[in-house]
Every structure is written in C-alpha cells, then in structure tokens.
JSON list of C-alpha atoms and ligand atoms in Angstrom, two decimals:
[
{"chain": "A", "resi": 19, "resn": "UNK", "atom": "CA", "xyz": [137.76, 164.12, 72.38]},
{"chain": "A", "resi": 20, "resn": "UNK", "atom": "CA", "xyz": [135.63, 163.72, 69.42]},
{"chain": "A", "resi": 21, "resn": "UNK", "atom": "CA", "xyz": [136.15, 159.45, 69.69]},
{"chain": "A", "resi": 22, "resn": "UNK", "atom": "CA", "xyz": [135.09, 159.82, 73.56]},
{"chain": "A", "resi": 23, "resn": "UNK", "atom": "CA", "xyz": [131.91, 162.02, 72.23]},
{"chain": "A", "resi": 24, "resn": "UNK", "atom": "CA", "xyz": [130.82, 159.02, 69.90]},
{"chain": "A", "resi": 25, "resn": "UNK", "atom": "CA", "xyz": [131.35, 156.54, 72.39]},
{"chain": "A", "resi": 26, "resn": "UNK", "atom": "CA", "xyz": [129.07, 158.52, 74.46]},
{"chain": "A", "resi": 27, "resn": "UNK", "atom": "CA", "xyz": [126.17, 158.97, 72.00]},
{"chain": "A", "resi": 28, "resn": "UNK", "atom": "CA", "xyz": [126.49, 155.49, 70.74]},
{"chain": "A", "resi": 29, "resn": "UNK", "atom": "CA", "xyz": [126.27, 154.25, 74.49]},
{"chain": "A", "resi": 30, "resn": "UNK", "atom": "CA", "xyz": [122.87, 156.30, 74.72]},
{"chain": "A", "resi": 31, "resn": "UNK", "atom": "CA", "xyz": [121.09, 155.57, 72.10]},
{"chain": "A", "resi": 32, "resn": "UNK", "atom": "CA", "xyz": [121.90, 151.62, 72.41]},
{"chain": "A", "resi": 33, "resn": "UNK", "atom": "CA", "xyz": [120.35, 152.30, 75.96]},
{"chain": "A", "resi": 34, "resn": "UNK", "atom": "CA", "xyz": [117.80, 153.75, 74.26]},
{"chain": "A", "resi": 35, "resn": "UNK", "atom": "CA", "xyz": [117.24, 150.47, 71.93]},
{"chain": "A", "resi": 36, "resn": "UNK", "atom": "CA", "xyz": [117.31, 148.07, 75.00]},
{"chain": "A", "resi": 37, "resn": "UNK", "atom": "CA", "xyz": [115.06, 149.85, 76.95]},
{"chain": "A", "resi": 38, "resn": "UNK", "atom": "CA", "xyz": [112.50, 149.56, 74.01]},
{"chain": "A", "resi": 39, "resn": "UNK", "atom": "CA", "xyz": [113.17, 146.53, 73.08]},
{"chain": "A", "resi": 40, "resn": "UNK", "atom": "CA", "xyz": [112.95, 145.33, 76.61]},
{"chain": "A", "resi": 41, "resn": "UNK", "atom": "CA", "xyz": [109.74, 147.04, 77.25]},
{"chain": "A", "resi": 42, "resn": "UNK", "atom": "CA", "xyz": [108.15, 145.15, 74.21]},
{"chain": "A", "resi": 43, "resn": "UNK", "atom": "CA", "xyz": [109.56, 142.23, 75.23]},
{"chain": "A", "resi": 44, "resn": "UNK", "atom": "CA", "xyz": [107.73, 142.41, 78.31]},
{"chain": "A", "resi": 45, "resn": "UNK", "atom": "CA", "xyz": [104.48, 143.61, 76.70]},
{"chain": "A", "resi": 46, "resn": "UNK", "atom": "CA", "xyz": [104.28, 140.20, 74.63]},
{"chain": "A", "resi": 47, "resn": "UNK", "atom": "CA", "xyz": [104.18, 138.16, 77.89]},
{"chain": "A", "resi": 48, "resn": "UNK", "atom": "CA", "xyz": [100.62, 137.67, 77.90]},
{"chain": "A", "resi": 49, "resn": "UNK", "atom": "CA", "xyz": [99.76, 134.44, 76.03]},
{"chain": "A", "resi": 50, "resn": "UNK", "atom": "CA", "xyz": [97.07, 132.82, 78.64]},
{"chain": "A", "resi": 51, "resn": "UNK", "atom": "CA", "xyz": [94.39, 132.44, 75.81]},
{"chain": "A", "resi": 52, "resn": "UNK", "atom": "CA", "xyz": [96.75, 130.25, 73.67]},
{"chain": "A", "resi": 53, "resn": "UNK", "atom": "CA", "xyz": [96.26, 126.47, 73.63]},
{"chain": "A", "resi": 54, "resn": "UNK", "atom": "CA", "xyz": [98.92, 124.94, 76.05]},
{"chain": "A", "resi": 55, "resn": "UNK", "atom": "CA", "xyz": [101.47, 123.49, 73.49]},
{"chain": "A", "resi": 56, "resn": "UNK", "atom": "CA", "xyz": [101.51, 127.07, 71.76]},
{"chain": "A", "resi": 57, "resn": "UNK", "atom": "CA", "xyz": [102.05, 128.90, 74.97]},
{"chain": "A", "resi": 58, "resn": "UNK", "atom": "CA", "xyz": [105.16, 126.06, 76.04]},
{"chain": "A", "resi": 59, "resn": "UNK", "atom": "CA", "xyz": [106.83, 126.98, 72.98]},
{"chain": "A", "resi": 60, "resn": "UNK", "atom": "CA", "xyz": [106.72, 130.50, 73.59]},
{"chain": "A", "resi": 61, "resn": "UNK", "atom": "CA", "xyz": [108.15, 130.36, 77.20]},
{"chain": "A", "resi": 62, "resn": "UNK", "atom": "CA", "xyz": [111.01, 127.89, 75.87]},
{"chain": "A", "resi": 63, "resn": "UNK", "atom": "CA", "xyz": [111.87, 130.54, 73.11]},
{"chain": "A", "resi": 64, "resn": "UNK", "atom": "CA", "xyz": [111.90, 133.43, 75.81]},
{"chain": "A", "resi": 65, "resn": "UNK", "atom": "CA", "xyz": [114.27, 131.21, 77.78]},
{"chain": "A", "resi": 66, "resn": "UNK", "atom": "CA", "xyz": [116.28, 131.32, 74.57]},
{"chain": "A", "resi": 67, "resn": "UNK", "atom": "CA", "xyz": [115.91, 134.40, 73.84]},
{"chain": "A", "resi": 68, "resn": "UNK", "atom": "CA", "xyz": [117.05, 135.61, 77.16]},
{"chain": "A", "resi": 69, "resn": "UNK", "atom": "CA", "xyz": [120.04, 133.51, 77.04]},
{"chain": "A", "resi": 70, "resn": "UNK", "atom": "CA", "xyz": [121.02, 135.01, 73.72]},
{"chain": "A", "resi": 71, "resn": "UNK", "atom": "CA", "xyz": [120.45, 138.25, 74.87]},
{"chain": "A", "resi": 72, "resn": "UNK", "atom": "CA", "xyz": [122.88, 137.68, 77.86]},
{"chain": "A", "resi": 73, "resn": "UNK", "atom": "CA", "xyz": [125.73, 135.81, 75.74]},
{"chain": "A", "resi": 74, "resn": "UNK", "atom": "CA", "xyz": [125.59, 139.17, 73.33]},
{"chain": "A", "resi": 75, "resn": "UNK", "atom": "CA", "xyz": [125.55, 141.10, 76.08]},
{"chain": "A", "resi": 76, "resn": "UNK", "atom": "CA", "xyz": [128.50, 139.26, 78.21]},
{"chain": "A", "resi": 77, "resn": "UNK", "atom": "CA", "xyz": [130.72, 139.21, 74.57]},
{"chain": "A", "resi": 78, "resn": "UNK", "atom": "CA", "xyz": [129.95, 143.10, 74.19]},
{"chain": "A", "resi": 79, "resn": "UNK", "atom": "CA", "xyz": [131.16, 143.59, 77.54]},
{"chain": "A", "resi": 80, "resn": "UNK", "atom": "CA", "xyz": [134.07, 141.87, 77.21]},
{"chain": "A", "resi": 81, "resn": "UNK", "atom": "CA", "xyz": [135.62, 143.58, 73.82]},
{"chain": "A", "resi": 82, "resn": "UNK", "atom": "CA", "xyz": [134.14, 147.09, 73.76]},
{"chain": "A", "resi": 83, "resn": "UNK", "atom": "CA", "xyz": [136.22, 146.86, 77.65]},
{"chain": "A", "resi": 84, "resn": "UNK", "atom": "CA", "xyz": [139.24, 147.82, 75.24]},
{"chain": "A", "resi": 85, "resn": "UNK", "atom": "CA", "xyz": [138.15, 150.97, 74.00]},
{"chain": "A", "resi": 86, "resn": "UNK", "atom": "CA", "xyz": [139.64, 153.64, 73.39]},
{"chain": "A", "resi": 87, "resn": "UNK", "atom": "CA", "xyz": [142.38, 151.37, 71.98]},
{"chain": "A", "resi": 88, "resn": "UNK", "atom": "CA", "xyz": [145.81, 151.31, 73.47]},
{"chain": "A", "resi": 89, "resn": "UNK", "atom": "CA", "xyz": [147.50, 151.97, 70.37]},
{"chain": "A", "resi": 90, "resn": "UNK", "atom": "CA", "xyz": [145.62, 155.85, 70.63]},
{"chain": "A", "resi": 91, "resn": "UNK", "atom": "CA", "xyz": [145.78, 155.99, 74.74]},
{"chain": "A", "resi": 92, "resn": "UNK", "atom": "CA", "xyz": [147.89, 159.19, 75.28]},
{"chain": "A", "resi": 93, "resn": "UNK", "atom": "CA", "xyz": [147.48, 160.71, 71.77]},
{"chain": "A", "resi": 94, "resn": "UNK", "atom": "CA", "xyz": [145.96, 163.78, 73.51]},
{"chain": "A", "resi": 95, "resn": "UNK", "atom": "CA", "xyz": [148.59, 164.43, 76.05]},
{"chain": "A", "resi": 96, "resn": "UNK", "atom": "CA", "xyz": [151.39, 164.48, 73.93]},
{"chain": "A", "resi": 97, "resn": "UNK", "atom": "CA", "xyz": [153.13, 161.86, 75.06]},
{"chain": "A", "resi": 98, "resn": "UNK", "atom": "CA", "xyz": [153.40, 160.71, 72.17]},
{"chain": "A", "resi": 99, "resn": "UNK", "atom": "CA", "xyz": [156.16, 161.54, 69.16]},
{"chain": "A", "resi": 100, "resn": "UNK", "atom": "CA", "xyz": [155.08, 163.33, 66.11]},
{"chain": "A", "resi": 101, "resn": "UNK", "atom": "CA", "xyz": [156.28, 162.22, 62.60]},
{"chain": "A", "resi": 102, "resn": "UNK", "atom": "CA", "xyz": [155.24, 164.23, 59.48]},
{"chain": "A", "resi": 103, "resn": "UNK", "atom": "CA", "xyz": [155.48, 161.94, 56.35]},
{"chain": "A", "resi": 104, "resn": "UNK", "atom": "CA", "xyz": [154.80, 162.73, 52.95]},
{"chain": "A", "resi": 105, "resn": "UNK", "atom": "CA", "xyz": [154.60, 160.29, 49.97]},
{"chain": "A", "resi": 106, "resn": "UNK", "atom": "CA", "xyz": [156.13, 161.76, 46.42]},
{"chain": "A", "resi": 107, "resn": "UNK", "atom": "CA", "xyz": [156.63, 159.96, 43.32]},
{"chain": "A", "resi": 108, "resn": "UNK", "atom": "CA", "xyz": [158.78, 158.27, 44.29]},
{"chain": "A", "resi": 109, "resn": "UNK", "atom": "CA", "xyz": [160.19, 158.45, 47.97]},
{"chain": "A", "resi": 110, "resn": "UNK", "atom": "CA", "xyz": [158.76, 159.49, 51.60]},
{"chain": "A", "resi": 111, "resn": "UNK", "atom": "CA", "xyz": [160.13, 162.06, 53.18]},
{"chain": "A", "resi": 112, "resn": "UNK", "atom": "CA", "xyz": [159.94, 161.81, 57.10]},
{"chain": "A", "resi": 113, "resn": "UNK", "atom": "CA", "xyz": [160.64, 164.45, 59.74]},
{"chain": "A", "resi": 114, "resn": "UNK", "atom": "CA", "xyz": [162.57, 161.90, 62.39]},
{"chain": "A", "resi": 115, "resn": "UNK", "atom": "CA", "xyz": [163.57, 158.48, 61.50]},
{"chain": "A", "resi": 116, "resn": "UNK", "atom": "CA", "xyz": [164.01, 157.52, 64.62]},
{"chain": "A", "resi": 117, "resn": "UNK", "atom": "CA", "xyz": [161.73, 156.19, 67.27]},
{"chain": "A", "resi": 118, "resn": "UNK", "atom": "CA", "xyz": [161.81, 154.85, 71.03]},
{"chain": "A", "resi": 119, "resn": "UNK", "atom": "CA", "xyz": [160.40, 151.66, 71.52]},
{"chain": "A", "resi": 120, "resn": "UNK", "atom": "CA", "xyz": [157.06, 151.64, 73.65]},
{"chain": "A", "resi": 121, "resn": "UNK", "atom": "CA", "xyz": [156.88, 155.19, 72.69]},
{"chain": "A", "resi": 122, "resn": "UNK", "atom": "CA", "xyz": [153.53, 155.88, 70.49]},
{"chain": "A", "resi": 123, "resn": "UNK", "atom": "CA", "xyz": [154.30, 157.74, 67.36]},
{"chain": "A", "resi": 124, "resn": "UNK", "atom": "CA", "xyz": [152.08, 159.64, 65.52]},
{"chain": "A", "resi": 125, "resn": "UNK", "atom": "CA", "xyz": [152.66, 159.69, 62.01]},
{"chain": "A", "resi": 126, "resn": "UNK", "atom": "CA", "xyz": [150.88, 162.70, 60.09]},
{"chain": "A", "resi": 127, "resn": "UNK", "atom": "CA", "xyz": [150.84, 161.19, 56.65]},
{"chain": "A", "resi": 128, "resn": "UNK", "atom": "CA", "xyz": [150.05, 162.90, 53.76]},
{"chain": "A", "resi": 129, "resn": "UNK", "atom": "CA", "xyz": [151.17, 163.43, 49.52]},
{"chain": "A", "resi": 130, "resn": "UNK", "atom": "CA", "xyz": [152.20, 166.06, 47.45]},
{"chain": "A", "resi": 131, "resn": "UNK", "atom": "CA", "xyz": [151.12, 164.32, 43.81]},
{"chain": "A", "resi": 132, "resn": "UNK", "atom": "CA", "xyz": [149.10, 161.39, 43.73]},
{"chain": "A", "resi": 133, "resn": "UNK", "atom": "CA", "xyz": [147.72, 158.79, 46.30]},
{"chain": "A", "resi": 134, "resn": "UNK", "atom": "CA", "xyz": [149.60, 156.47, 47.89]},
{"chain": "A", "resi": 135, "resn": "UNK", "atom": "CA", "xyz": [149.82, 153.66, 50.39]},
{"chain": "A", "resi": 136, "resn": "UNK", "atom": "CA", "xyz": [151.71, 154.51, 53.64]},
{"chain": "A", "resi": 137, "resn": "UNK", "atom": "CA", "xyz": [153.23, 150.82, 54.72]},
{"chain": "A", "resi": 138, "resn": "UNK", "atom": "CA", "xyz": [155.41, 150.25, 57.85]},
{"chain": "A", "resi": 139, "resn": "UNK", "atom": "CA", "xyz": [156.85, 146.86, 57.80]},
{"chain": "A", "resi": 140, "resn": "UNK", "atom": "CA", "xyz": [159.31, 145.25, 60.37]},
{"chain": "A", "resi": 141, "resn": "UNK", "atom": "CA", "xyz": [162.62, 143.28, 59.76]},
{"chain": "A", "resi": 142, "resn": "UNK", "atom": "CA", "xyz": [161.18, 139.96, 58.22]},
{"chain": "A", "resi": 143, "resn": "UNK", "atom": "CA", "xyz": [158.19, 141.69, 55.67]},
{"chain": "A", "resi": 144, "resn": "UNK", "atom": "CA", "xyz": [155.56, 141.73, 58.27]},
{"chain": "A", "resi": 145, "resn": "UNK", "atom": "CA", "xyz": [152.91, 144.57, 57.57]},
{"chain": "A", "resi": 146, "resn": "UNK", "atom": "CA", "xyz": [152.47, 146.43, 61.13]},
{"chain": "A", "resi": 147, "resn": "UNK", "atom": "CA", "xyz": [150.33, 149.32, 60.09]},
{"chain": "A", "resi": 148, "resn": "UNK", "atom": "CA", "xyz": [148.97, 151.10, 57.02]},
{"chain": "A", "resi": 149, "resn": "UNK", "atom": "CA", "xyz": [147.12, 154.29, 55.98]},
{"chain": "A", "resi": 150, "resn": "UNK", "atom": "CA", "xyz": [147.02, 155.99, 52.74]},
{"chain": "A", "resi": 151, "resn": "UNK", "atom": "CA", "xyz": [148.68, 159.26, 51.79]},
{"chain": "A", "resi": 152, "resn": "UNK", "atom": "CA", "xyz": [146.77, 161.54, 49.73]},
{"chain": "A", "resi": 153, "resn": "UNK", "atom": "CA", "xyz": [146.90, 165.01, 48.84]},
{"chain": "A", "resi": 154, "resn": "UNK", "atom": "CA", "xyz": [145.37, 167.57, 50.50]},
{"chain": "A", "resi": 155, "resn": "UNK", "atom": "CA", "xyz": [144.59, 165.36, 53.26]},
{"chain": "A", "resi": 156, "resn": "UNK", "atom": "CA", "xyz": [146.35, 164.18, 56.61]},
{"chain": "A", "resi": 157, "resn": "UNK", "atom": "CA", "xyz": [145.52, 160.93, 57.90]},
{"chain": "A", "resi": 158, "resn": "UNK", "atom": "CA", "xyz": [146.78, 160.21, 61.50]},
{"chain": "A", "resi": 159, "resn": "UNK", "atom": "CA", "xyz": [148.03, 156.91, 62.64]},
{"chain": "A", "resi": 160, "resn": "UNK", "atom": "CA", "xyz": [149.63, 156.68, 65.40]},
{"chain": "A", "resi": 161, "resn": "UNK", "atom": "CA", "xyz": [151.44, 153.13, 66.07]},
{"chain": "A", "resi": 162, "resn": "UNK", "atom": "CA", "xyz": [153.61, 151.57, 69.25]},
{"chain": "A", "resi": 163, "resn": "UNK", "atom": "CA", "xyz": [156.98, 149.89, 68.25]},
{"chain": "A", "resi": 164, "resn": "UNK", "atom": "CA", "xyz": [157.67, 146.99, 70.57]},
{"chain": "A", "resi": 165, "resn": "UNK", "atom": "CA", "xyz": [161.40, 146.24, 69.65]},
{"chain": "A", "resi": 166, "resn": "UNK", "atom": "CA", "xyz": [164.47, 148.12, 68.20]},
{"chain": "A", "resi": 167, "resn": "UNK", "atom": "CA", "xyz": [165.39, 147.25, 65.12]},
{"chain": "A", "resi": 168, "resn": "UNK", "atom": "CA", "xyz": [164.88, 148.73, 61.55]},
{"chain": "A", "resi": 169, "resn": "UNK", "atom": "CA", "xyz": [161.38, 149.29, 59.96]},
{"chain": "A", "resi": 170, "resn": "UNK", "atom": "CA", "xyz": [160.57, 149.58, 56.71]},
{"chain": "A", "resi": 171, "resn": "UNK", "atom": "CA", "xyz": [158.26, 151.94, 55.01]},
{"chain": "A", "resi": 172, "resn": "UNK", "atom": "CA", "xyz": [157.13, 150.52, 51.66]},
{"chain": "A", "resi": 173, "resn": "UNK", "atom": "CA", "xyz": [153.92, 152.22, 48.99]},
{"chain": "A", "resi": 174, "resn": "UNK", "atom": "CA", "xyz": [151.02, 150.50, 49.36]},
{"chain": "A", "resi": 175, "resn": "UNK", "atom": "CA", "xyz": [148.76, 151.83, 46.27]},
{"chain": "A", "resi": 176, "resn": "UNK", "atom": "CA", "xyz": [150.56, 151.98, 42.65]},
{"chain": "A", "resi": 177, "resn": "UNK", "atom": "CA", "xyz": [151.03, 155.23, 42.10]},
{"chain": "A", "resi": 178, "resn": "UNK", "atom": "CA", "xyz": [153.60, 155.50, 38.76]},
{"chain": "A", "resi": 179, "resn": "UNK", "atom": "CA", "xyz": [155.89, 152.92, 36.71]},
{"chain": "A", "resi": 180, "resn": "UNK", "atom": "CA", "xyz": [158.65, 153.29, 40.17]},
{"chain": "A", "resi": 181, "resn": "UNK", "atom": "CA", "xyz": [156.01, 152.84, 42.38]},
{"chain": "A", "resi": 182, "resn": "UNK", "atom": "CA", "xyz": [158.27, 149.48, 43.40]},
{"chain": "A", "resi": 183, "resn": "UNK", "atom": "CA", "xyz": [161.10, 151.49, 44.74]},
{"chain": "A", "resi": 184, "resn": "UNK", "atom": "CA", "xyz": [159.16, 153.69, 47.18]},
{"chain": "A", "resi": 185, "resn": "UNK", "atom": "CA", "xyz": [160.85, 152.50, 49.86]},
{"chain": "A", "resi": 186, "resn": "UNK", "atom": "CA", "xyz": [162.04, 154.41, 52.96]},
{"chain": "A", "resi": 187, "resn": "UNK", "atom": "CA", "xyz": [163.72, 153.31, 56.06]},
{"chain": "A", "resi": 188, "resn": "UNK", "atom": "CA", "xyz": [162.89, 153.91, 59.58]},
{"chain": "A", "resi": 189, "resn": "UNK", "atom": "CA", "xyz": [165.11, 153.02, 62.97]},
{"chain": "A", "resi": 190, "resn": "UNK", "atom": "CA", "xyz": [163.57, 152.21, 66.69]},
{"chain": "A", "resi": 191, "resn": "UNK", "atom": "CA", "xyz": [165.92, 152.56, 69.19]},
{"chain": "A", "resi": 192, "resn": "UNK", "atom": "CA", "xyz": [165.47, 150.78, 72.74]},
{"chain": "A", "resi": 193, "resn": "UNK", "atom": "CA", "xyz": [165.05, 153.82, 75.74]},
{"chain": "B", "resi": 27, "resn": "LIG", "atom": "CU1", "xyz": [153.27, 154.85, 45.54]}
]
C-alpha cells in the first residue's frame, strides 16, 4: 500500500517535470532573428534532443513495466508464507524450515544482540537474497524459491570471533 502510494506521487510529479520542461521547450522555438547557420544548428539539436527524449522515454517504459516486482506481488494477500528469523551470536533461529517452491516467503528478520547479515544461499554457494538483522528492527524480505533442494542461511556482517559458524539450514520442498 505504502509502495503503490510512492509510485503514485512519483508518477505525478515526473508529469509535473515533463509538462514544464516541455512547455519551455516549446517557448525556446523562436530563433528567426538568428543568422541561418546558428538557427540550423539549433533545429538539428532539437531533432536530437527529441530523439533522446523518446529513447529515455521508450527505456523507462519498458523497465518501470515490472513494478511492483514479482518477488513482492501477493505480499498483501497473504498468499504468501511467513518466516520469523532471528540472528544470535551465534545461530538463527527460524519459525519453519521448510518452504514450497514457487511459494513467496516472507522472512521477518531481525537480532537479539548485535547486527548481523541475513544470507540465503542455494546448494552450490550462490547468494539468492540478503538483508541484515538488527536489533530492535524487522526488515522484511520476502523471496520465491524456484527448486527443492536445501538452502543455506549463512551471517553476512562479522558479528563476534564465531561469526564463521552462523550457519543455519533451510529445506524447499516441491508442492
Ligand atoms: Cu553474524
């Protein structure tokens, strides 16, 4: 709700800037007492302009298409599955370790002690998603497993001389 609220302000006031921008655009048209040469150059760097302004334009299009990002599409209707983690020296502690593949989970991360670096990681070492775990605070990430298998969850941000062995372990399980 509040990410579909900034997406709507932003939206407006980058109307806002185009519509200005447009109307001075438009205002600096009028060149006629100019020498010839002068006035050639300006028309070919309006072309350019305009053809800049359209490329922008067509790449903007094309990515901000995307958003809200799949990864968070459903995380208001709770279709999602909710997973409470918390970081101590020097484990995680999880409320399910188990997930359904192509289901989102929401992990609620947070600490009890000191910062630290909430790492999932798949079979072969590959980082798949990270946020940190601090006290007092919850950060929300919510992630989509695409295959079964065994996921790692490894400490991202040193946090004590065993900060090494904070690993914990984390199964997805096919529907
Ligand atoms: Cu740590």
């Amino acid at each position: 709700m509040v990410q579909h609220i900034a997406w709507v302000i932003t939206l407006v006031a980058m109307g806002a800037v185009t519509i200005g921008f447009l109307w001075v655009a438009a205002g600096a048209g009028n060149f006629a007492e100019y020498p010839g040469i002068v006035q050639k150059a300006y028309r070919i760097r309006k072309v350019l302009f305009i053809a800049l302004l359209a490329v922008s334009g067509g790449v903007s299009a094309a990515t901000l298409g995307d958003l809200p990002y799949a990864a968070t599409h459903g995380a208001e209707s709770g279709k999602f599955q909710v997973i409470d983690a918390v970081g101590a020296r020097w484990q995680w502690e999880l409320s399910a370790d188990r997930a359904v593949v192509g289901q989102p989970v929401r992990f609620r991360v947070t600490a009890t002690d000191v910062t630290h670096g909430f790492g999932i990681y798949d079979e072969s070492m590959r980082l798949l998603a990270q946020t940190q775990a601090m006290p007092g605070y919850t950060n929300v990430l919510t992630y989509t497993f695409r295959q079964a298998g065994r996921y790692r969850l490894l400490c991202l941000e040193y946090c004590g001389v065993a900060h090494h062995g904070m690993m914990g372990e984390f199964t997805v399980v096919d529907r």
